Short mmCIF file of C-alpha atoms in Angstrom, two decimals:
data_model
loop_
_atom_site.label_atom_id
_atom_site.label_comp_id
_atom_site.label_asym_id
_atom_site.label_seq_id
_atom_site.Cartn_x
_atom_site.Cartn_y
_atom_site.Cartn_z
CA UNK A 1 4.84 51.25 121.59
CA UNK A 2 2.56 48.22 121.22
CA UNK A 3 4.97 46.15 119.11
CA UNK A 4 8.61 45.05 119.20
CA UNK A 5 9.67 48.60 118.31
CA UNK A 6 9.38 49.51 121.99
CA UNK A 7 12.94 48.27 122.56
CA UNK A 8 14.14 50.57 119.76
CA UNK A 9 12.44 53.48 121.54
CA UNK A 10 14.21 52.59 124.78
CA UNK A 11 17.53 52.34 122.94
CA UNK A 12 17.02 55.71 121.29
CA UNK A 13 16.17 57.43 124.59
CA UNK A 14 19.11 55.88 126.43
CA UNK A 15 21.47 56.59 123.53
CA UNK A 16 20.46 60.24 123.22
CA UNK A 17 20.97 60.88 126.94
CA UNK A 18 24.34 59.12 126.97
CA UNK A 19 25.53 60.93 123.83
CA UNK A 20 24.56 64.27 125.34
CA UNK A 21 26.79 63.44 128.30
CA UNK A 22 29.91 64.01 126.19
CA UNK A 23 28.97 67.64 125.68
CA UNK A 24 27.87 68.13 129.28
CA UNK A 25 31.09 66.68 130.71
CA UNK A 26 33.43 68.31 128.20
CA UNK A 27 34.29 71.26 130.45
CA UNK A 28 35.12 69.11 133.48
CA UNK A 29 37.21 66.72 131.38
CA UNK A 30 39.11 69.64 129.86
CA UNK A 31 39.82 71.14 133.29
CA UNK A 32 41.00 67.78 134.65
CA UNK A 33 43.23 67.26 131.61
CA UNK A 34 44.83 70.70 131.95
CA UNK A 35 45.46 70.21 135.66
CA UNK A 36 47.07 66.79 135.26
CA UNK A 37 49.18 67.98 132.31
CA UNK A 38 50.45 70.92 134.37
CA UNK A 39 51.30 68.67 137.32
CA UNK A 40 53.04 66.06 135.15
CA UNK A 41 55.08 68.57 133.14
CA UNK A 42 56.09 70.46 136.30
CA UNK A 43 57.32 67.31 138.04
CA UNK A 44 59.10 66.13 134.88
CA UNK A 45 60.76 69.54 134.47
CA UNK A 46 62.05 69.46 138.03
CA UNK A 47 63.59 66.03 137.55
CA UNK A 48 65.12 67.12 134.24
CA UNK A 49 66.64 70.15 135.93
CA UNK A 50 68.16 68.03 138.70
CA UNK A 51 69.60 65.44 136.31
CA UNK A 52 73.10 66.33 135.15
CA UNK A 53 73.34 63.93 132.23
CA UNK A 54 69.70 63.95 131.15
CA UNK A 55 68.85 64.40 127.46
CA UNK A 56 66.21 67.03 128.12
CA UNK A 57 65.33 67.67 124.47
CA UNK A 58 64.65 64.00 123.76
CA UNK A 59 62.48 63.60 126.85
CA UNK A 60 60.63 66.84 126.06
CA UNK A 61 59.80 65.61 122.55
CA UNK A 62 58.58 62.25 123.91
CA UNK A 63 56.46 63.98 126.54
CA UNK A 64 54.99 66.36 123.94
CA UNK A 65 54.08 63.51 121.58
CA UNK A 66 52.52 61.54 124.42
CA UNK A 67 50.41 64.47 125.59
CA UNK A 68 49.44 65.37 122.04
CA UNK A 69 48.34 61.80 121.29
CA UNK A 70 46.01 61.57 124.28
CA UNK A 71 44.79 65.13 123.75
CA UNK A 72 43.74 64.12 120.23
CA UNK A 73 41.96 61.02 121.57
CA UNK A 74 40.09 63.03 124.23
CA UNK A 75 39.13 65.77 121.78
CA UNK A 76 37.69 63.26 119.29
CA UNK A 77 36.78 60.45 121.66
CA UNK A 78 33.09 60.21 120.77
CA UNK A 79 33.83 60.11 117.04
CA UNK A 80 36.63 57.58 117.46
CA UNK A 81 34.46 55.35 119.65
CA UNK A 82 31.71 55.44 117.01
CA UNK A 83 34.23 54.45 114.34
CA UNK A 84 35.44 51.55 116.50
CA UNK A 85 31.88 50.34 117.10
CA UNK A 86 30.84 50.56 113.46
CA UNK A 87 34.06 48.82 112.40
CA UNK A 88 33.54 45.84 114.71
CA UNK A 89 29.82 45.59 113.89
CA UNK A 90 30.49 45.93 110.16
CA UNK A 91 33.13 43.19 110.26
CA UNK A 92 30.73 40.87 112.08
CA UNK A 93 27.89 41.52 109.65
CA UNK A 94 30.22 41.08 106.69
CA UNK A 95 31.44 37.76 108.10
CA UNK A 96 27.80 36.60 108.30
CA UNK A 97 27.28 37.33 104.60
CA UNK A 98 25.88 40.87 104.75
CA UNK A 99 22.40 39.45 105.33
CA UNK A 100 21.73 42.20 107.86
CA UNK A 101 22.57 45.87 107.46
CA UNK A 102 24.18 47.97 110.18
CA UNK A 103 20.99 50.05 110.50
CA UNK A 104 18.93 46.88 111.09
CA UNK A 105 21.46 45.58 113.61
CA UNK A 106 21.18 48.87 115.50
CA UNK A 107 17.42 48.20 115.89
CA UNK A 108 16.90 45.23 118.22
CA UNK A 109 13.16 45.49 117.63
CA UNK A 110 13.63 44.36 114.02
CA UNK A 111 15.50 41.29 115.29
CA UNK A 112 12.61 40.44 117.63
CA UNK A 113 10.15 41.02 114.77
CA UNK A 114 12.16 38.59 112.63
CA UNK A 115 11.67 35.96 115.34
CA UNK A 116 7.92 36.53 115.42
CA UNK A 117 7.79 36.30 111.64
CA UNK A 118 9.87 33.11 111.63
CA UNK A 119 7.66 31.51 114.29
CA UNK A 120 4.35 32.54 112.70
CA UNK A 121 4.07 29.42 110.45
CA UNK A 122 4.30 27.24 113.57
CA UNK A 123 1.41 29.08 115.22
CA UNK A 124 -0.62 29.00 112.00
CA UNK A 125 -0.03 25.25 111.71
CA UNK A 126 -1.27 24.72 115.27
CA UNK A 127 -4.28 26.95 114.66
CA UNK A 128 -5.56 24.93 111.70
CA UNK A 129 -6.87 22.26 114.10
CA UNK A 130 -10.01 24.19 114.97
CA UNK A 131 -12.45 21.44 115.89
CA UNK A 132 -12.38 19.72 119.27
CA UNK A 133 -11.94 16.29 117.68
CA UNK A 134 -8.98 17.52 115.61
CA UNK A 135 -7.35 18.99 118.72
CA UNK A 136 -7.52 15.71 120.66
CA UNK A 137 -6.51 13.65 117.63
CA UNK A 138 -3.40 15.79 117.02
CA UNK A 139 -2.66 16.86 120.59
CA UNK A 140 0.99 15.74 120.50
CA UNK A 141 1.64 17.62 117.25
CA UNK A 142 -0.07 20.77 118.57
CA UNK A 143 2.01 20.70 121.75
CA UNK A 144 5.22 20.27 119.74
CA UNK A 145 4.23 23.17 117.47
CA UNK A 146 3.51 25.45 120.42
CA UNK A 147 6.75 24.49 122.18
CA UNK A 148 8.73 25.09 118.98
CA UNK A 149 7.00 28.47 118.54
CA UNK A 150 7.92 29.43 122.11
CA UNK A 151 11.58 28.41 121.63
CA UNK A 152 11.92 30.35 118.35
CA UNK A 153 10.36 33.51 119.81
CA UNK A 154 12.41 33.19 123.00
CA UNK A 155 15.65 32.78 121.02
CA UNK A 156 15.13 35.93 118.96
CA UNK A 157 13.88 37.93 121.93
CA UNK A 158 17.00 37.04 123.90
CA UNK A 159 19.19 38.01 120.94
CA UNK A 160 17.36 41.35 120.73
CA UNK A 161 17.88 41.95 124.46
CA UNK A 162 21.56 40.97 124.17
CA UNK A 163 22.05 43.43 121.32
CA UNK A 164 20.22 46.14 123.30
CA UNK A 165 22.39 45.57 126.38
CA UNK A 166 25.60 45.45 124.33
CA UNK A 167 24.82 48.72 122.55
CA UNK A 168 24.03 50.45 125.83
CA UNK A 169 27.12 48.91 127.44
CA UNK A 170 29.36 50.26 124.68
CA UNK A 171 27.93 53.74 125.04
CA UNK A 172 28.27 53.66 128.83
CA UNK A 173 31.86 52.41 128.60
CA UNK A 174 32.79 55.19 126.19
CA UNK A 175 31.16 57.82 128.40
CA UNK A 176 32.93 56.53 131.52
CA UNK A 177 36.16 56.28 129.55
CA UNK A 178 35.79 59.88 128.45
CA UNK A 179 35.94 60.88 132.12
CA UNK A 180 38.85 58.57 132.98
CA UNK A 181 41.06 59.24 129.94
CA UNK A 182 42.60 62.48 131.34
CA UNK A 183 44.30 60.37 134.02
CA UNK A 184 46.64 59.15 131.27
CA UNK A 185 48.46 62.49 131.48
CA UNK A 186 49.87 61.61 134.92
CA UNK A 187 52.16 58.60 135.21
CA UNK A 188 50.81 57.42 138.55
CA UNK A 189 47.21 57.23 137.27
CA UNK A 190 47.83 56.19 133.65
CA UNK A 191 46.65 52.62 134.37
CA UNK A 192 43.05 53.89 134.63
CA UNK A 193 43.08 55.12 131.03
CA UNK A 194 44.73 51.93 129.78
CA UNK A 195 41.95 49.82 131.27
CA UNK A 196 39.34 52.01 129.61
CA UNK A 197 40.87 51.49 126.17
CA UNK A 198 41.12 47.75 126.80
CA UNK A 199 37.46 47.60 127.87
CA UNK A 200 36.37 49.43 124.73
CA UNK A 201 38.22 46.91 122.56
CA UNK A 202 36.74 43.93 124.45
CA UNK A 203 33.23 45.40 124.13
CA UNK A 204 33.86 45.91 120.41
CA UNK A 205 34.77 42.22 120.08
CA UNK A 206 31.52 41.37 121.87
CA UNK A 207 29.65 43.48 119.30
CA UNK A 208 31.43 41.60 116.49
CA UNK A 209 30.44 38.20 117.92
CA UNK A 210 26.81 39.25 118.38
CA UNK A 211 26.70 40.64 114.84
CA UNK A 212 27.87 37.30 113.44
CA UNK A 213 25.33 35.32 115.49
CA UNK A 214 22.48 37.69 114.62
CA UNK A 215 23.29 37.80 110.91
CA UNK A 216 23.53 34.02 110.54
CA UNK A 217 20.47 33.38 112.72
CA UNK A 218 18.20 35.74 110.81
CA UNK A 219 19.36 34.25 107.50
CA UNK A 220 18.64 30.67 108.59
CA UNK A 221 15.20 31.38 109.97
CA UNK A 222 14.19 33.49 107.00
CA UNK A 223 14.85 30.37 104.93
CA UNK A 224 12.63 28.34 107.29
CA UNK A 225 9.89 30.92 106.88
CA UNK A 226 10.19 30.88 103.10
CA UNK A 227 10.07 27.06 102.99
CA UNK A 228 6.93 26.83 105.13
CA UNK A 229 5.54 23.75 106.86
CA UNK A 230 3.13 22.57 104.22
CA UNK A 231 -0.54 21.74 104.56
CA UNK A 232 0.12 18.87 106.97
CA UNK A 233 3.09 19.76 109.17
CA UNK A 234 5.55 16.96 109.88
CA UNK A 235 6.53 16.51 113.52
CA UNK A 236 10.13 15.77 112.51
CA UNK A 237 10.33 19.05 110.60
CA UNK A 238 8.90 20.92 113.58
CA UNK A 239 11.41 19.29 115.93
CA UNK A 240 14.23 20.27 113.56
CA UNK A 241 13.11 23.90 113.71
CA UNK A 242 12.92 23.67 117.51
CA UNK A 243 16.45 22.24 117.64
CA UNK A 244 17.76 25.01 115.39
CA UNK A 245 16.07 27.62 117.58
CA UNK A 246 17.48 26.00 120.72
CA UNK A 247 20.98 26.13 119.22
CA UNK A 248 20.48 29.79 118.37
CA UNK A 249 19.20 30.37 121.90
CA UNK A 250 22.40 28.88 123.32
CA UNK A 251 24.56 31.09 121.13
CA UNK A 252 22.50 34.13 122.10
CA UNK A 253 22.95 33.45 125.82
CA UNK A 254 26.57 32.30 125.89
CA UNK A 255 27.93 33.80 122.67
CA UNK A 256 29.04 37.11 124.23
CA UNK A 257 31.26 35.05 126.54
CA UNK A 258 33.39 34.29 123.47
CA UNK A 259 34.56 37.89 123.54
CA UNK A 260 35.76 37.42 127.12
CA UNK A 261 37.53 34.25 126.04
CA UNK A 262 39.31 36.09 123.22
CA UNK A 263 40.49 38.81 125.59
CA UNK A 264 41.47 36.45 128.42
CA UNK A 265 42.89 33.80 126.08
CA UNK A 266 40.71 30.86 127.13
CA UNK A 267 37.69 28.96 125.73
CA UNK A 268 34.29 29.96 127.07
CA UNK A 269 31.81 27.57 125.41
CA UNK A 270 31.41 23.91 126.26
CA UNK A 271 29.09 21.34 127.80
CA UNK A 272 28.18 23.79 130.55
CA UNK A 273 26.86 26.23 127.97
CA UNK A 274 24.75 23.48 126.40
CA UNK A 275 23.38 22.48 129.80
CA UNK A 276 22.64 26.11 130.61
CA UNK A 277 20.73 26.47 127.35
CA UNK A 278 18.66 23.38 128.12
CA UNK A 279 17.91 24.68 131.62
CA UNK A 280 16.88 28.09 130.26
CA UNK A 281 14.53 26.55 127.70
CA UNK A 282 13.25 24.06 130.27
CA UNK A 283 12.55 26.85 132.74
CA UNK A 284 10.49 28.71 130.15
CA UNK A 285 8.53 25.58 129.28
CA UNK A 286 7.95 24.70 132.95
CA UNK A 287 6.64 28.21 133.50
CA UNK A 288 4.23 27.79 130.60
CA UNK A 289 3.11 24.39 131.88
CA UNK A 290 2.53 25.79 135.36
CA UNK A 291 0.41 28.57 133.91
CA UNK A 292 -1.56 26.02 131.92
CA UNK A 293 -2.14 23.89 135.05
CA UNK A 294 -3.35 26.95 136.93
CA UNK A 295 -5.78 27.72 134.11
CA UNK A 296 -7.07 24.13 134.02
CA UNK A 297 -7.43 24.09 137.82
CA UNK A 298 -9.36 27.35 137.78
CA UNK A 299 -11.65 26.06 135.04
CA UNK A 300 -12.25 22.82 136.98
CA UNK A 301 -13.08 24.76 140.14
CA UNK A 302 -15.53 26.92 138.23
CA UNK A 303 -17.22 23.87 136.70
CA UNK A 304 -17.45 22.19 140.12
CA UNK A 305 -18.93 25.30 141.67
CA UNK A 306 -21.46 25.56 138.87
CA UNK A 307 -22.42 21.91 139.38
CA UNK A 308 -22.93 22.40 143.11
CA UNK A 309 -25.06 25.48 142.50
CA UNK A 310 -27.18 23.59 139.97
CA UNK A 311 -27.66 20.70 142.40
CA UNK A 312 -28.65 23.06 145.18
CA UNK A 313 -31.15 24.80 142.93
CA UNK A 314 -32.64 21.47 141.91
CA UNK A 315 -33.00 20.34 145.54
CA UNK A 316 -34.51 23.68 146.50
CA UNK A 317 -37.09 23.45 143.73
CA UNK A 318 -38.08 19.83 144.54
CA UNK A 319 -41.47 19.35 146.32
#
C-alpha cells in the first residue's frame, strides 16, 4: 500500500462490503415485497368487487404483469445493475477510442500511475540542473517545470478520485435502490422506486462521461510521454503541457456535472467552470509556495541562530 494501488485496495474493500449487502438484505427485501404485494392486491380486489362495470380480468392481467416485472427486477437487481454499469462504461471507453480497457478503468490507481508516468519527464528535466550555478541560471525554467509537474499529477489524481467516488456512488445507489424497489408494489409509494431507477440511470451517464474524459486524457498524455522533452526542454513546450493538464483538470472537476445537465436538460459547463479550475490550480500552487516560504524561513532562522552562536563563542574565547 505504498503506491497508487492503495486506492484500488480501498475500492475493493468498499465494493466487497457493499456487494455482500445484497445477500444480507435479501430476506428483508423479500418480506417487504410480499407484504406490499398482499396489501396492494387485497385493496385492488376489494375495489374490483365493488365496481359493477369493471373489467376484472383485464385489470388482473395488468396487475400480474406489473408485479411480475418488478419481481424480476428485484430478483436480479444486482446483475442488472452490473450490466447497466458495464454498458455505460463500455460505451464511454469505446467513444474515447478503446485506449483504456474496462478493467483498467475499474482501477483508479492505474489512472493515478499514468499521471505520475506522464509527469516524470518534467521532473527529470528539472533534475538535470544539478549544480548551484545551473539552478540559478535556469530558475524560471525549473519553476515552470515543477509547476507543470504538479498540475499534471494533480489532474490525474483528481480523475482517479472522481472515478473512485463514482464507482462507490453507483454501488451505494444500487444497494439503497434494492431496499426501496419493493415500494413499487404499492401505488401510494411507487414514486420511491421510480426515483431509484432514475438515479441509477443518471449515475450511469456520469460513469459514461468520466470514461470518455479518462480515456482521452490518458491517450493524450501517453503521447506526451512518448515524445519526451528533449535534452534541453523548451519553456513553451512545458507551458503547453501545463495548459493541457489544466484543461484535463477542469474536465475532471466539472465533467461529472455534464451528467446532471443531461438529466436536467441544461448546460453545466461554462466560464464559471474555467474560473473554478483556475482557482483550484491556484490554490494548490499557493499551498506549495507557502510551504516553500516556511522552509526558507526555517532555514534562515537556523542560519541566523548558528551565526549568533558562532559570534558568542568567538567573544567568549577572546582574551
